[in-house]
């Protein structure tokens, strides 16, 4: 029998037709309410936004925004990464994150990935730090309409993968 982290997971892109699944996941997982810009950015990010399925059940998602600066350097902002509570600690969040990291490493213009996470969210901090994200700064009262509004800004630099070399 395989480890819990070997559970079968498949991904699907987010489109207009299944956008409601992302909305429902966000309502179930996050205290923050996401607006139209979030969903526009998620739809425009292509393969950087995914729904995760455990069998037929949609149990998690990662939603990103691609940001270009003037020098043709690209940054990736993880807007949300979440897995429904009964399906956590099965490696699904890690699979979503590895998918994004693989895409970033294939893109020579990608400089870094960043995100905000509540300072009180120790589980998510442990998760991101396992993937090499570092705390850049603490921002007080970042969130305007939730309890415990302070957040950390986490960043991970991207080093493009050289062709033909495997990475862990
Ligand atoms: N406590 C301590 N370490 C944890 C925890 C936890 N509760 N959850 C994950 N980790 C660490 C562990 O090292 C774990 O490895 P292990 O299980 O072998 O010990 C490792 O992260 C990988 O865990 P996964 O099983 O891959 O993670 P999971 O599928 O549970 O997803 C996630 C992690 C997305 C953070 C999940 O807990 C979640 O959905 N939380 C609620 C939503 C949330 O807080 N999202 C992040 C907010 S920030 C943002 O969205 C930009």
GROMACS .gro file of C-alpha atoms and ligand atoms in nm:
model
  219
    1UNK     CA    1   0.000   0.000   0.000
    2UNK     CA    2   0.132   0.345  -0.094
    3UNK     CA    3   0.187   0.635   0.141
    4UNK     CA    4  -0.104   0.871   0.197
    5UNK     CA    5   0.072   1.120  -0.031
    6UNK     CA    6   0.043   0.883  -0.326
    7UNK     CA    7  -0.335   0.936  -0.359
    8UNK     CA    8  -0.447   0.972  -0.721
    9UNK     CA    9  -0.508   1.334  -0.812
   10UNK     CA   10  -0.594   1.486  -1.148
   11UNK     CA   11  -0.599   1.850  -1.253
   12UNK     CA   12  -0.831   2.049  -1.474
   13UNK     CA   13  -0.803   2.401  -1.609
   14UNK     CA   14  -1.050   2.666  -1.497
   15UNK     CA   15  -1.285   2.790  -1.769
   16UNK     CA   16  -1.602   2.995  -1.778
   17UNK     CA   17  -1.804   2.673  -1.762
   18UNK     CA   18  -1.649   2.541  -1.439
   19UNK     CA   19  -1.562   2.871  -1.273
   20UNK     CA   20  -1.840   2.805  -1.021
   21UNK     CA   21  -1.633   2.519  -0.877
   22UNK     CA   22  -1.352   2.760  -0.793
   23UNK     CA   23  -1.604   2.999  -0.638
   24UNK     CA   24  -1.751   2.722  -0.421
   25UNK     CA   25  -1.410   2.599  -0.308
   26UNK     CA   26  -1.307   2.952  -0.211
   27UNK     CA   27  -1.626   3.004  -0.010
   28UNK     CA   28  -1.565   2.676   0.175
   29UNK     CA   29  -1.194   2.729   0.241
   30UNK     CA   30  -1.108   3.100   0.275
   31UNK     CA   31  -1.232   3.375   0.506
   32UNK     CA   32  -1.168   3.635   0.233
   33UNK     CA   33  -1.433   3.706  -0.033
   34UNK     CA   34  -1.283   3.722  -0.382
   35UNK     CA   35  -1.406   3.972  -0.638
   36UNK     CA   36  -1.438   3.979  -1.016
   37UNK     CA   37  -1.076   4.080  -1.070
   38UNK     CA   38  -0.960   3.764  -0.890
   39UNK     CA   39  -1.164   3.546  -1.127
   40UNK     CA   40  -1.055   3.742  -1.436
   41UNK     CA   41  -0.690   3.702  -1.334
   42UNK     CA   42  -0.740   3.332  -1.262
   43UNK     CA   43  -0.899   3.271  -1.603
   44UNK     CA   44  -0.619   3.465  -1.778
   45UNK     CA   45  -0.339   3.273  -1.609
   46UNK     CA   46  -0.398   2.956  -1.815
   47UNK     CA   47  -0.214   2.655  -1.674
   48UNK     CA   48  -0.115   2.854  -1.363
   49UNK     CA   49  -0.467   2.806  -1.225
   50UNK     CA   50  -0.589   2.450  -1.168
   51UNK     CA   51  -0.866   2.256  -1.001
   52UNK     CA   52  -0.757   1.935  -0.824
   53UNK     CA   53  -0.977   1.625  -0.834
   54UNK     CA   54  -0.968   1.327  -0.602
   55UNK     CA   55  -1.154   1.080  -0.822
   56UNK     CA   56  -1.463   1.271  -0.940
   57UNK     CA   57  -1.461   1.514  -0.649
   58UNK     CA   58  -1.318   1.863  -0.687
   59UNK     CA   59  -1.123   1.903  -0.362
   60UNK     CA   60  -0.875   2.185  -0.413
   61UNK     CA   61  -0.733   2.454  -0.634
   62UNK     CA   62  -0.447   2.688  -0.698
   63UNK     CA   63  -0.520   3.026  -0.856
   64UNK     CA   64  -0.245   3.257  -0.975
   65UNK     CA   65  -0.196   3.595  -1.136
   66UNK     CA   66   0.083   3.651  -1.387
   67UNK     CA   67   0.252   3.990  -1.353
   68UNK     CA   68   0.483   4.137  -1.616
   69UNK     CA   69   0.708   4.430  -1.536
   70UNK     CA   70   0.863   4.672  -1.788
   71UNK     CA   71   1.182   4.473  -1.833
   72UNK     CA   72   0.995   4.162  -1.952
   73UNK     CA   73   1.048   3.998  -1.615
   74UNK     CA   74   0.757   3.788  -1.501
   75UNK     CA   75   0.644   3.734  -1.144
   76UNK     CA   76   0.381   3.489  -1.032
   77UNK     CA   77   0.142   3.581  -0.753
   78UNK     CA   78  -0.037   3.292  -0.584
   79UNK     CA   79  -0.378   3.439  -0.506
   80UNK     CA   80  -0.513   3.124  -0.341
   81UNK     CA   81  -0.406   2.768  -0.275
   82UNK     CA   82  -0.653   2.556  -0.083
   83UNK     CA   83  -0.768   2.200  -0.023
   84UNK     CA   84  -1.099   2.105   0.142
   85UNK     CA   85  -1.037   2.010   0.507
   86UNK     CA   86  -1.113   1.633   0.480
   87UNK     CA   87  -0.860   1.598   0.198
   88UNK     CA   88  -0.565   1.777   0.363
   89UNK     CA   89  -0.232   1.610   0.448
   90UNK     CA   90  -0.270   1.376   0.151
   91UNK     CA   91  -0.015   1.556  -0.064
   92UNK     CA   92  -0.272   1.733  -0.283
   93UNK     CA   93  -0.152   2.084  -0.197
   94UNK     CA   94   0.205   1.972  -0.270
   95UNK     CA   95   0.103   1.836  -0.611
   96UNK     CA   96  -0.059   2.169  -0.698
   97UNK     CA   97   0.250   2.357  -0.583
   98UNK     CA   98   0.489   2.129  -0.774
   99UNK     CA   99   0.283   2.182  -1.088
  100UNK     CA  100   0.328   2.558  -1.057
  101UNK     CA  101   0.698   2.530  -0.973
  102UNK     CA  102   0.755   2.309  -1.281
  103UNK     CA  103   0.584   2.564  -1.506
  104UNK     CA  104   0.787   2.849  -1.355
  105UNK     CA  105   1.115   2.664  -1.400
  106UNK     CA  106   1.036   2.618  -1.770
  107UNK     CA  107   0.989   2.992  -1.817
  108UNK     CA  108   1.320   3.178  -1.853
  109UNK     CA  109   1.151   3.513  -1.786
  110UNK     CA  110   1.007   3.406  -1.449
  111UNK     CA  111   1.188   3.573  -1.159
  112UNK     CA  112   0.996   3.473  -0.849
  113UNK     CA  113   0.672   3.358  -0.689
  114UNK     CA  114   0.512   3.551  -0.407
  115UNK     CA  115   0.200   3.541  -0.192
  116UNK     CA  116   0.039   3.673   0.124
  117UNK     CA  117  -0.058   3.450   0.414
  118UNK     CA  118  -0.213   3.538   0.751
  119UNK     CA  119   0.049   3.538   1.028
  120UNK     CA  120  -0.189   3.317   1.228
  121UNK     CA  121  -0.196   3.048   0.956
  122UNK     CA  122   0.080   2.825   1.091
  123UNK     CA  123  -0.020   2.525   0.877
  124UNK     CA  124   0.013   2.719   0.553
  125UNK     CA  125   0.340   2.878   0.669
  126UNK     CA  126   0.484   2.531   0.739
  127UNK     CA  127   0.364   2.418   0.398
  128UNK     CA  128   0.522   2.710   0.209
  129UNK     CA  129   0.846   2.700   0.404
  130UNK     CA  130   0.882   2.333   0.305
  131UNK     CA  131   0.885   2.454  -0.054
  132UNK     CA  132   1.158   2.709   0.014
  133UNK     CA  133   0.943   3.022   0.046
  134UNK     CA  134   1.092   3.284   0.277
  135UNK     CA  135   0.927   3.556   0.482
  136UNK     CA  136   1.015   3.891   0.322
  137UNK     CA  137   0.811   4.109   0.556
  138UNK     CA  138   0.523   4.123   0.799
  139UNK     CA  139   0.241   4.353   0.694
  140UNK     CA  140   0.005   4.466   0.968
  141UNK     CA  141  -0.366   4.505   0.887
  142UNK     CA  142  -0.318   4.379   0.531
  143UNK     CA  143  -0.665   4.227   0.521
  144UNK     CA  144  -0.945   4.474   0.572
  145UNK     CA  145  -1.251   4.265   0.656
  146UNK     CA  146  -1.140   3.957   0.847
  147UNK     CA  147  -1.027   3.877   1.199
  148UNK     CA  148  -0.648   3.850   1.243
  149UNK     CA  149  -0.569   4.085   0.952
  150UNK     CA  150  -0.186   4.070   0.968
  151UNK     CA  151   0.000   3.879   0.699
  152UNK     CA  152   0.345   3.772   0.591
  153UNK     CA  153   0.473   3.836   0.242
  154UNK     CA  154   0.641   3.515   0.128
  155UNK     CA  155   0.873   3.492  -0.172
  156UNK     CA  156   1.057   3.219  -0.358
  157UNK     CA  157   1.314   3.294  -0.631
  158UNK     CA  158   1.294   3.089  -0.948
  159UNK     CA  159   1.600   2.949  -1.117
  160UNK     CA  160   1.508   2.824  -1.463
  161UNK     CA  161   1.578   2.454  -1.505
  162UNK     CA  162   1.862   2.378  -1.748
  163UNK     CA  163   1.750   2.168  -2.043
  164UNK     CA  164   1.797   1.793  -1.996
  165UNK     CA  165   1.852   1.815  -1.620
  166UNK     CA  166   1.604   1.673  -1.374
  167UNK     CA  167   1.535   1.855  -1.049
  168UNK     CA  168   1.379   1.738  -0.727
  169LIG     N1  169   0.060   2.143   1.002
  169LIG     C1  170   0.193   2.135   0.981
  169LIG     N2  171   0.251   2.114   0.860
  169LIG     C2  172   0.168   2.105   0.756
  169LIG     C3  173   0.027   2.113   0.769
  169LIG     C4  174  -0.025   2.132   0.899
  169LIG     N3  175  -0.158   2.137   0.922
  169LIG     N4  176  -0.028   2.096   0.647
  169LIG     C5  177   0.073   2.080   0.559
  169LIG     N5  178   0.191   2.086   0.625
  169LIG     C6  179   0.325   2.069   0.567
  169LIG     C7  180   0.378   1.931   0.609
  169LIG     O1  181   0.519   1.938   0.610
  169LIG     C8  182   0.329   1.844   0.494
  169LIG     O2  183   0.404   1.726   0.475
  169LIG     P1  184   0.368   1.593   0.563
  169LIG     O3  185   0.220   1.572   0.553
  169LIG     O4  186   0.451   1.487   0.496
  169LIG     O5  187   0.410   1.625   0.703
  169LIG     C9  188   0.351   1.936   0.376
  169LIG     O6  189   0.317   2.067   0.423
  169LIG    C10  190   0.270   1.900   0.253
  169LIG     O7  191   0.133   1.886   0.289
  169LIG     P2  192   0.020   1.853   0.181
  169LIG     O8  193  -0.055   1.730   0.225
  169LIG     O9  194   0.076   1.850   0.045
  169LIG    O10  195  -0.072   1.983   0.195
  169LIG     P3  196  -0.231   1.992   0.186
  169LIG    O11  197  -0.284   1.917   0.071
  169LIG    O12  198  -0.289   1.960   0.318
  169LIG    O13  199  -0.247   2.149   0.154
  169LIG    C11  200  -0.275   2.370   0.241
  169LIG    C12  201  -0.182   2.247   0.234
  169LIG    C13  202  -0.310   2.413   0.099
  169LIG    C14  203  -0.199   2.484   0.311
  169LIG    C15  204  -0.402   2.329   0.322
  169LIG    O14  205  -0.366   2.312   0.458
  169LIG    C16  206  -0.517   2.428   0.313
  169LIG    O15  207  -0.595   2.425   0.218
  169LIG     N6  208  -0.531   2.515   0.416
  169LIG    C17  209  -0.643   2.610   0.420
  169LIG    C18  210  -0.629   2.718   0.313
  169LIG    C19  211  -0.500   2.793   0.331
  169LIG    O16  212  -0.462   2.830   0.442
  169LIG     N7  213  -0.431   2.817   0.217
  169LIG    C20  214  -0.309   2.897   0.213
  169LIG    C21  215  -0.341   3.040   0.240
  169LIG     S1  216  -0.225   3.149   0.161
  169LIG    C22  217  -0.275   3.156  -0.002
  169LIG    O17  218  -0.375   3.096  -0.038
  169LIG    C23  219  -0.191   3.236  -0.100
   0.00000   0.00000   0.00000
